Amino acid sequence: MDIMQLGRTGLRVSKSGFGALPIQRISFDEAKTILRKAYDEGINFFDTARMYTDS
């Protein structure tokens, strides 16, 4: 997985991120499995927001 610095934050994040909005449409257990797989494959940038409710 390619890693880059996120702006001036000093954070090192994967170039591929995970957009979490669709997670609210599936069960908690399914979401947990998918998120864990993404993390295990090297993704460490997860895009979510409070307005996404369950995401």
Short mmCIF file of C-alpha atoms in Angstrom, two decimals:
data_model
loop_
_atom_site.label_atom_id
_atom_site.label_comp_id
_atom_site.label_asym_id
_atom_site.label_seq_id
_atom_site.Cartn_x
_atom_site.Cartn_y
_atom_site.Cartn_z
CA MET A 1 0.00 0.00 0.00
CA ASP A 2 1.36 3.39 -0.95
CA ILE A 3 1.70 5.80 1.97
CA MET A 4 1.80 9.60 1.87
CA GLN A 5 1.85 12.50 4.30
CA LEU A 6 -1.54 14.14 4.86
CA GLY A 7 -0.92 17.82 4.25
CA ARG A 8 1.04 19.49 7.05
CA THR A 9 -0.40 17.24 9.75
CA GLY A 10 2.55 14.86 9.80
CA LEU A 11 0.11 11.94 9.57
CA ARG A 12 1.17 9.11 7.26
CA VAL A 13 -1.88 7.68 5.52
CA SER A 14 -2.59 5.18 2.78
CA LYS A 15 -3.16 6.72 -0.65
CA SER A 16 -6.26 4.57 -0.92
CA GLY A 17 -8.89 5.56 1.60
CA PHE A 18 -12.20 4.09 2.65
CA GLY A 19 -15.38 6.15 2.24
CA ALA A 20 -17.61 5.01 5.09
CA LEU A 21 -21.01 6.43 4.08
CA PRO A 22 -22.34 3.11 2.64
CA ILE A 23 -21.49 1.29 5.90
CA GLN A 24 -24.71 2.53 7.45
CA ARG A 25 -26.71 0.40 4.99
CA ILE A 26 -25.43 -2.95 6.29
CA SER A 27 -25.40 -4.70 9.65
CA PHE A 28 -22.87 -3.87 12.35
CA ASP A 29 -21.22 -7.30 11.98
CA GLU A 30 -20.88 -6.93 8.19
CA ALA A 31 -19.46 -3.43 8.61
CA LYS A 32 -16.98 -4.67 11.20
CA THR A 33 -15.78 -7.42 8.84
CA ILE A 34 -15.36 -5.02 5.91
CA LEU A 35 -13.58 -2.35 7.95
CA ARG A 36 -11.25 -4.93 9.52
CA LYS A 37 -10.39 -6.32 6.06
CA ALA A 38 -9.62 -2.82 4.75
CA TYR A 39 -7.39 -2.13 7.76
CA ASP A 40 -5.63 -5.50 7.47
CA GLU A 41 -4.92 -4.74 3.80
CA GLY A 42 -3.17 -1.49 4.72
CA ILE A 43 -5.86 1.17 4.54
CA ASN A 44 -5.53 3.56 7.46
CA PHE A 45 -7.51 6.53 6.13
CA PHE A 46 -11.25 6.21 6.79
CA ASP A 47 -13.52 9.04 5.64
CA THR A 48 -16.57 9.46 7.82
CA ALA A 49 -18.60 12.27 9.34
CA ARG A 50 -21.05 12.74 12.18
CA MET A 51 -23.83 13.46 9.68
CA TYR A 52 -23.42 9.92 8.29
CA THR A 53 -25.29 8.74 11.42
CA ASP A 54 -24.14 5.14 11.98
CA SER A 55 -20.97 5.35 9.94
#
